[in-house]
Amino acid sequence: MKPVSVPESSDEEGKDSQFVIRMEAAERKRREDRKHKQGKREHDARLDKKSCPVCGAEQAYDEYLERRKKCLNCNVEYRSKTSWAKVGRSFLERQETDLLAREEKRRELVEMAEKAEAAQMTEGKRQSAHFGVSSHGDAFLSEGPEDTVRSSQKRKDPRCGKPESA
């Protein structure tokens, strides 16, 4: 009897499958590392990180991910550096003073525009009185005697020379 031999292809398939598994694990690790680095960069860029009120240490990204709320050194809970209770009143006061300043500026601009408009109106009346133009400024639109003669005559069609039909 001949011994049963395992085809060589199955041995190579086992090596190939092990290679694929290792490559997938390496790729997964690479993606996790990139995601962790990206999150760390974003966390470092934040301006509202919590800090320890005793030692001043900021909450690290890993502590943030693990949701640790207490400082490792002091065992005191992290707090935000600023809170609305601290800055709310001054912020609202600044908003109010800014609003009043903008309203005052708007009133001044409206007054200046009204004065300029009034000055322009009086200048326009003086010019119209000097040149004999009506207050509506339509003197050039009125028909003179030569305009009435021309409009009463029938116009000729330039293409054929016959009078235009109405």
PDB file of C-alpha atoms in Angstrom:
ATOM      1  CA  MET A   1       0.000   0.000   0.000  1.00  0.00           C
ATOM      2  CA  LYS A   2       1.067   3.462  -0.873  1.00  0.00           C
ATOM      3  CA  PRO A   3       0.988   6.157   1.741  1.00  0.00           C
ATOM      4  CA  VAL A   4      -1.579   8.892   1.109  1.00  0.00           C
ATOM      5  CA  SER A   5       0.190  12.088   0.273  1.00  0.00           C
ATOM      6  CA  VAL A   6      -1.216  15.507   0.910  1.00  0.00           C
ATOM      7  CA  PRO A   7      -1.120  17.610  -2.178  1.00  0.00           C
ATOM      8  CA  GLU A   8       1.436  20.378  -2.061  1.00  0.00           C
ATOM      9  CA  SER A   9      -1.202  22.930  -2.925  1.00  0.00           C
ATOM     10  CA  SER A  10      -2.912  22.603   0.466  1.00  0.00           C
ATOM     11  CA  ASP A  11       0.371  23.413   2.236  1.00  0.00           C
ATOM     12  CA  GLU A  12       0.787  26.515   0.085  1.00  0.00           C
ATOM     13  CA  GLU A  13      -2.844  27.492   0.688  1.00  0.00           C
ATOM     14  CA  GLY A  14      -2.223  27.341   4.428  1.00  0.00           C
ATOM     15  CA  LYS A  15       0.792  29.639   4.078  1.00  0.00           C
ATOM     16  CA  ASP A  16      -1.188  32.012   1.878  1.00  0.00           C
ATOM     17  CA  SER A  17      -4.072  32.158   4.348  1.00  0.00           C
ATOM     18  CA  GLN A  18      -1.632  32.838   7.221  1.00  0.00           C
ATOM     19  CA  PHE A  19      -0.064  35.628   5.159  1.00  0.00           C
ATOM     20  CA  VAL A  20      -3.484  37.201   4.482  1.00  0.00           C
ATOM     21  CA  ILE A  21      -4.395  37.026   8.175  1.00  0.00           C
ATOM     22  CA  ARG A  22      -1.111  38.712   9.159  1.00  0.00           C
ATOM     23  CA  MET A  23      -1.593  41.446   6.545  1.00  0.00           C
ATOM     24  CA  GLU A  24      -5.166  42.096   7.694  1.00  0.00           C
ATOM     25  CA  ALA A  25      -3.984  42.359  11.299  1.00  0.00           C
ATOM     26  CA  ALA A  26      -1.209  44.765  10.291  1.00  0.00           C
ATOM     27  CA  GLU A  27      -3.661  46.893   8.295  1.00  0.00           C
ATOM     28  CA  ARG A  28      -6.147  46.954  11.188  1.00  0.00           C
ATOM     29  CA  LYS A  29      -3.374  48.035  13.579  1.00  0.00           C
ATOM     30  CA  ARG A  30      -2.252  50.749  11.155  1.00  0.00           C
ATOM     31  CA  ARG A  31      -5.829  52.113  10.869  1.00  0.00           C
ATOM     32  CA  GLU A  32      -6.303  52.085  14.645  1.00  0.00           C
ATOM     33  CA  ASP A  33      -3.009  53.942  15.119  1.00  0.00           C
ATOM     34  CA  ARG A  34      -3.973  56.554  12.542  1.00  0.00           C
ATOM     35  CA  LYS A  35      -7.393  56.996  14.148  1.00  0.00           C
ATOM     36  CA  HIS A  36      -5.788  57.359  17.596  1.00  0.00           C
ATOM     37  CA  LYS A  37      -3.245  59.919  16.309  1.00  0.00           C
ATOM     38  CA  GLN A  38      -5.997  61.903  14.579  1.00  0.00           C
ATOM     39  CA  GLY A  39      -8.105  61.925  17.748  1.00  0.00           C
ATOM     40  CA  LYS A  40      -5.084  63.000  19.796  1.00  0.00           C
ATOM     41  CA  ARG A  41      -4.362  65.876  17.400  1.00  0.00           C
ATOM     42  CA  GLU A  42      -7.990  67.003  17.585  1.00  0.00           C
ATOM     43  CA  HIS A  43      -7.965  66.749  21.383  1.00  0.00           C
ATOM     44  CA  ASP A  44      -4.735  68.767  21.602  1.00  0.00           C
ATOM     45  CA  ALA A  45      -6.261  71.449  19.367  1.00  0.00           C
ATOM     46  CA  ARG A  46      -9.305  71.875  21.616  1.00  0.00           C
ATOM     47  CA  LEU A  47      -9.349  75.009  23.712  1.00  0.00           C
ATOM     48  CA  ASP A  48     -11.908  73.836  26.254  1.00  0.00           C
ATOM     49  CA  LYS A  49     -10.002  70.895  27.735  1.00  0.00           C
ATOM     50  CA  LYS A  50     -10.641  70.180  31.366  1.00  0.00           C
ATOM     51  CA  SER A  51      -7.869  70.680  33.899  1.00  0.00           C
ATOM     52  CA  CYS A  52      -7.128  69.875  37.513  1.00  0.00           C
ATOM     53  CA  PRO A  53      -7.932  72.847  39.787  1.00  0.00           C
ATOM     54  CA  VAL A  54      -5.123  71.871  42.200  1.00  0.00           C
ATOM     55  CA  CYS A  55      -2.090  71.083  40.026  1.00  0.00           C
ATOM     56  CA  GLY A  56      -3.316  72.547  36.694  1.00  0.00           C
ATOM     57  CA  ALA A  57      -2.661  69.357  34.679  1.00  0.00           C
ATOM     58  CA  GLU A  58      -4.848  69.067  31.582  1.00  0.00           C
ATOM     59  CA  GLN A  59      -6.889  65.958  30.951  1.00  0.00           C
ATOM     60  CA  ALA A  60      -4.941  63.735  28.538  1.00  0.00           C
ATOM     61  CA  TYR A  61      -6.479  62.220  25.431  1.00  0.00           C
ATOM     62  CA  ASP A  62      -6.295  58.699  26.856  1.00  0.00           C
ATOM     63  CA  GLU A  63      -8.039  59.854  30.033  1.00  0.00           C
ATOM     64  CA  TYR A  64     -10.656  61.529  27.877  1.00  0.00           C
ATOM     65  CA  LEU A  65     -11.227  58.295  25.919  1.00  0.00           C
ATOM     66  CA  GLU A  66     -11.456  56.205  29.073  1.00  0.00           C
ATOM     67  CA  ARG A  67     -13.774  58.819  30.621  1.00  0.00           C
ATOM     68  CA  ARG A  68     -11.608  59.326  33.682  1.00  0.00           C
ATOM     69  CA  LYS A  69     -12.933  62.300  35.591  1.00  0.00           C
ATOM     70  CA  LYS A  70     -10.252  62.628  38.280  1.00  0.00           C
ATOM     71  CA  CYS A  71      -6.649  63.785  38.118  1.00  0.00           C
ATOM     72  CA  LEU A  72      -4.197  60.917  38.563  1.00  0.00           C
ATOM     73  CA  ASN A  73      -1.846  63.052  40.728  1.00  0.00           C
ATOM     74  CA  CYS A  74      -4.311  64.811  43.036  1.00  0.00           C
ATOM     75  CA  ASN A  75      -7.379  62.575  42.832  1.00  0.00           C
ATOM     76  CA  VAL A  76      -9.470  65.743  42.300  1.00  0.00           C
ATOM     77  CA  GLU A  77     -12.162  65.963  39.630  1.00  0.00           C
ATOM     78  CA  TYR A  78     -11.213  67.791  36.428  1.00  0.00           C
ATOM     79  CA  ARG A  79     -13.028  71.068  35.764  1.00  0.00           C
ATOM     80  CA  SER A  80     -13.422  73.337  32.798  1.00  0.00           C
ATOM     81  CA  LYS A  81     -11.105  76.327  32.827  1.00  0.00           C
ATOM     82  CA  THR A  82     -13.968  78.742  32.239  1.00  0.00           C
ATOM     83  CA  SER A  83     -17.657  78.387  32.791  1.00  0.00           C
ATOM     84  CA  TRP A  84     -20.672  80.437  31.826  1.00  0.00           C
ATOM     85  CA  ALA A  85     -21.180  81.403  35.447  1.00  0.00           C
ATOM     86  CA  LYS A  86     -17.783  83.127  35.412  1.00  0.00           C
ATOM     87  CA  VAL A  87     -18.041  84.930  32.088  1.00  0.00           C
ATOM     88  CA  GLY A  88     -21.801  85.263  31.509  1.00  0.00           C
ATOM     89  CA  ARG A  89     -22.384  88.631  33.175  1.00  0.00           C
ATOM     90  CA  SER A  90     -19.438  90.411  31.532  1.00  0.00           C
ATOM     91  CA  PHE A  91     -20.311  88.914  28.153  1.00  0.00           C
ATOM     92  CA  LEU A  92     -23.896  90.146  28.334  1.00  0.00           C
ATOM     93  CA  GLU A  93     -22.736  93.589  29.458  1.00  0.00           C
ATOM     94  CA  ARG A  94     -20.369  93.822  26.488  1.00  0.00           C
ATOM     95  CA  GLN A  95     -23.181  92.767  24.187  1.00  0.00           C
ATOM     96  CA  GLU A  96     -25.440  95.495  25.613  1.00  0.00           C
ATOM     97  CA  THR A  97     -22.830  98.262  25.265  1.00  0.00           C
ATOM     98  CA  ASP A  98     -22.049  97.115  21.717  1.00  0.00           C
ATOM     99  CA  LEU A  99     -25.744  97.193  20.822  1.00  0.00           C
ATOM    100  CA  LEU A 100     -26.127 100.723  22.209  1.00  0.00           C
ATOM    101  CA  ALA A 101     -23.042 101.904  20.316  1.00  0.00           C
ATOM    102  CA  ARG A 102     -24.366 100.444  17.042  1.00  0.00           C
ATOM    103  CA  GLU A 103     -27.779 102.088  17.544  1.00  0.00           C
ATOM    104  CA  GLU A 104     -26.130 105.461  18.247  1.00  0.00           C
ATOM    105  CA  LYS A 105     -23.976 105.141  15.120  1.00  0.00           C
ATOM    106  CA  ARG A 106     -27.037 104.254  13.060  1.00  0.00           C
ATOM    107  CA  ARG A 107     -28.912 107.312  14.384  1.00  0.00           C
ATOM    108  CA  GLU A 108     -25.971 109.554  13.475  1.00  0.00           C
ATOM    109  CA  LEU A 109     -25.836 108.115   9.950  1.00  0.00           C
ATOM    110  CA  VAL A 110     -29.581 108.617   9.480  1.00  0.00           C
ATOM    111  CA  GLU A 111     -29.302 112.253  10.620  1.00  0.00           C
ATOM    112  CA  MET A 112     -26.391 112.860   8.259  1.00  0.00           C
ATOM    113  CA  ALA A 113     -28.313 111.306   5.359  1.00  0.00           C
ATOM    114  CA  GLU A 114     -31.396 113.426   6.111  1.00  0.00           C
ATOM    115  CA  LYS A 115     -29.292 116.611   6.249  1.00  0.00           C
ATOM    116  CA  ALA A 116     -27.597 115.738   2.970  1.00  0.00           C
ATOM    117  CA  GLU A 117     -30.949 115.019   1.346  1.00  0.00           C
ATOM    118  CA  ALA A 118     -32.404 118.312   2.615  1.00  0.00           C
ATOM    119  CA  ALA A 119     -29.373 120.217   1.314  1.00  0.00           C
ATOM    120  CA  GLN A 120     -29.708 118.505  -2.046  1.00  0.00           C
ATOM    121  CA  MET A 121     -33.414 119.392  -2.231  1.00  0.00           C
ATOM    122  CA  THR A 122     -32.788 123.082  -1.544  1.00  0.00           C
ATOM    123  CA  GLU A 123     -29.966 123.088  -4.124  1.00  0.00           C
ATOM    124  CA  GLY A 124     -32.295 121.470  -6.644  1.00  0.00           C
ATOM    125  CA  LYS A 125     -34.999 124.111  -6.049  1.00  0.00           C
ATOM    126  CA  ARG A 126     -32.487 126.923  -6.558  1.00  0.00           C
ATOM    127  CA  GLN A 127     -31.301 125.413  -9.828  1.00  0.00           C
ATOM    128  CA  SER A 128     -34.838 124.864 -11.124  1.00  0.00           C
ATOM    129  CA  ALA A 129     -35.779 128.463 -10.337  1.00  0.00           C
ATOM    130  CA  HIS A 130     -32.657 129.694 -12.120  1.00  0.00           C
ATOM    131  CA  PHE A 131     -33.158 127.609 -15.274  1.00  0.00           C
ATOM    132  CA  GLY A 132     -36.971 127.783 -15.368  1.00  0.00           C
ATOM    133  CA  VAL A 133     -37.462 124.069 -14.848  1.00  0.00           C
ATOM    134  CA  SER A 134     -40.589 122.889 -13.104  1.00  0.00           C
ATOM    135  CA  SER A 135     -40.296 121.213  -9.731  1.00  0.00           C
ATOM    136  CA  HIS A 136     -40.899 117.874 -11.445  1.00  0.00           C
ATOM    137  CA  GLY A 137     -37.938 118.341 -13.735  1.00  0.00           C
ATOM    138  CA  ASP A 138     -39.898 117.420 -16.881  1.00  0.00           C
ATOM    139  CA  ALA A 139     -39.327 120.610 -18.909  1.00  0.00           C
ATOM    140  CA  PHE A 140     -37.434 118.737 -21.599  1.00  0.00           C
ATOM    141  CA  LEU A 141     -40.371 116.332 -21.991  1.00  0.00           C
ATOM    142  CA  SER A 142     -42.959 118.979 -22.863  1.00  0.00           C
ATOM    143  CA  GLU A 143     -43.788 119.379 -26.533  1.00  0.00           C
ATOM    144  CA  GLY A 144     -42.800 122.580 -28.229  1.00  0.00           C
ATOM    145  CA  PRO A 145     -44.650 124.039 -31.235  1.00  0.00           C
ATOM    146  CA  GLU A 146     -42.403 122.252 -33.748  1.00  0.00           C
ATOM    147  CA  ASP A 147     -43.021 118.903 -32.001  1.00  0.00           C
ATOM    148  CA  THR A 148     -46.806 119.254 -32.373  1.00  0.00           C
ATOM    149  CA  VAL A 149     -46.490 120.005 -36.082  1.00  0.00           C
ATOM    150  CA  ARG A 150     -44.311 116.959 -36.657  1.00  0.00           C
ATOM    151  CA  SER A 151     -46.563 114.629 -34.660  1.00  0.00           C
ATOM    152  CA  SER A 152     -49.660 115.819 -36.550  1.00  0.00           C
ATOM    153  CA  GLN A 153     -48.093 115.005 -39.916  1.00  0.00           C
ATOM    154  CA  LYS A 154     -48.304 111.429 -41.019  1.00  0.00           C
ATOM    155  CA  ARG A 155     -45.038 109.609 -41.056  1.00  0.00           C
ATOM    156  CA  LYS A 156     -43.877 107.781 -44.129  1.00  0.00           C
ATOM    157  CA  ASP A 157     -42.732 104.208 -44.059  1.00  0.00           C
ATOM    158  CA  PRO A 158     -38.996 104.306 -44.951  1.00  0.00           C
ATOM    159  CA  ARG A 159     -39.236 101.042 -46.853  1.00  0.00           C
ATOM    160  CA  CYS A 160     -41.802 102.044 -49.435  1.00  0.00           C
ATOM    161  CA  GLY A 161     -42.396 105.790 -48.936  1.00  0.00           C
ATOM    162  CA  LYS A 162     -46.133 105.401 -48.249  1.00  0.00           C
ATOM    163  CA  PRO A 163     -47.748 106.875 -45.094  1.00  0.00           C
ATOM    164  CA  GLU A 164     -47.803 104.533 -42.115  1.00  0.00           C
ATOM    165  CA  SER A 165     -51.129 103.024 -41.226  1.00  0.00           C
ATOM    166  CA  ALA A 166     -52.285 103.321 -37.635  1.00  0.00           C
TER     167      ALA A 166
END
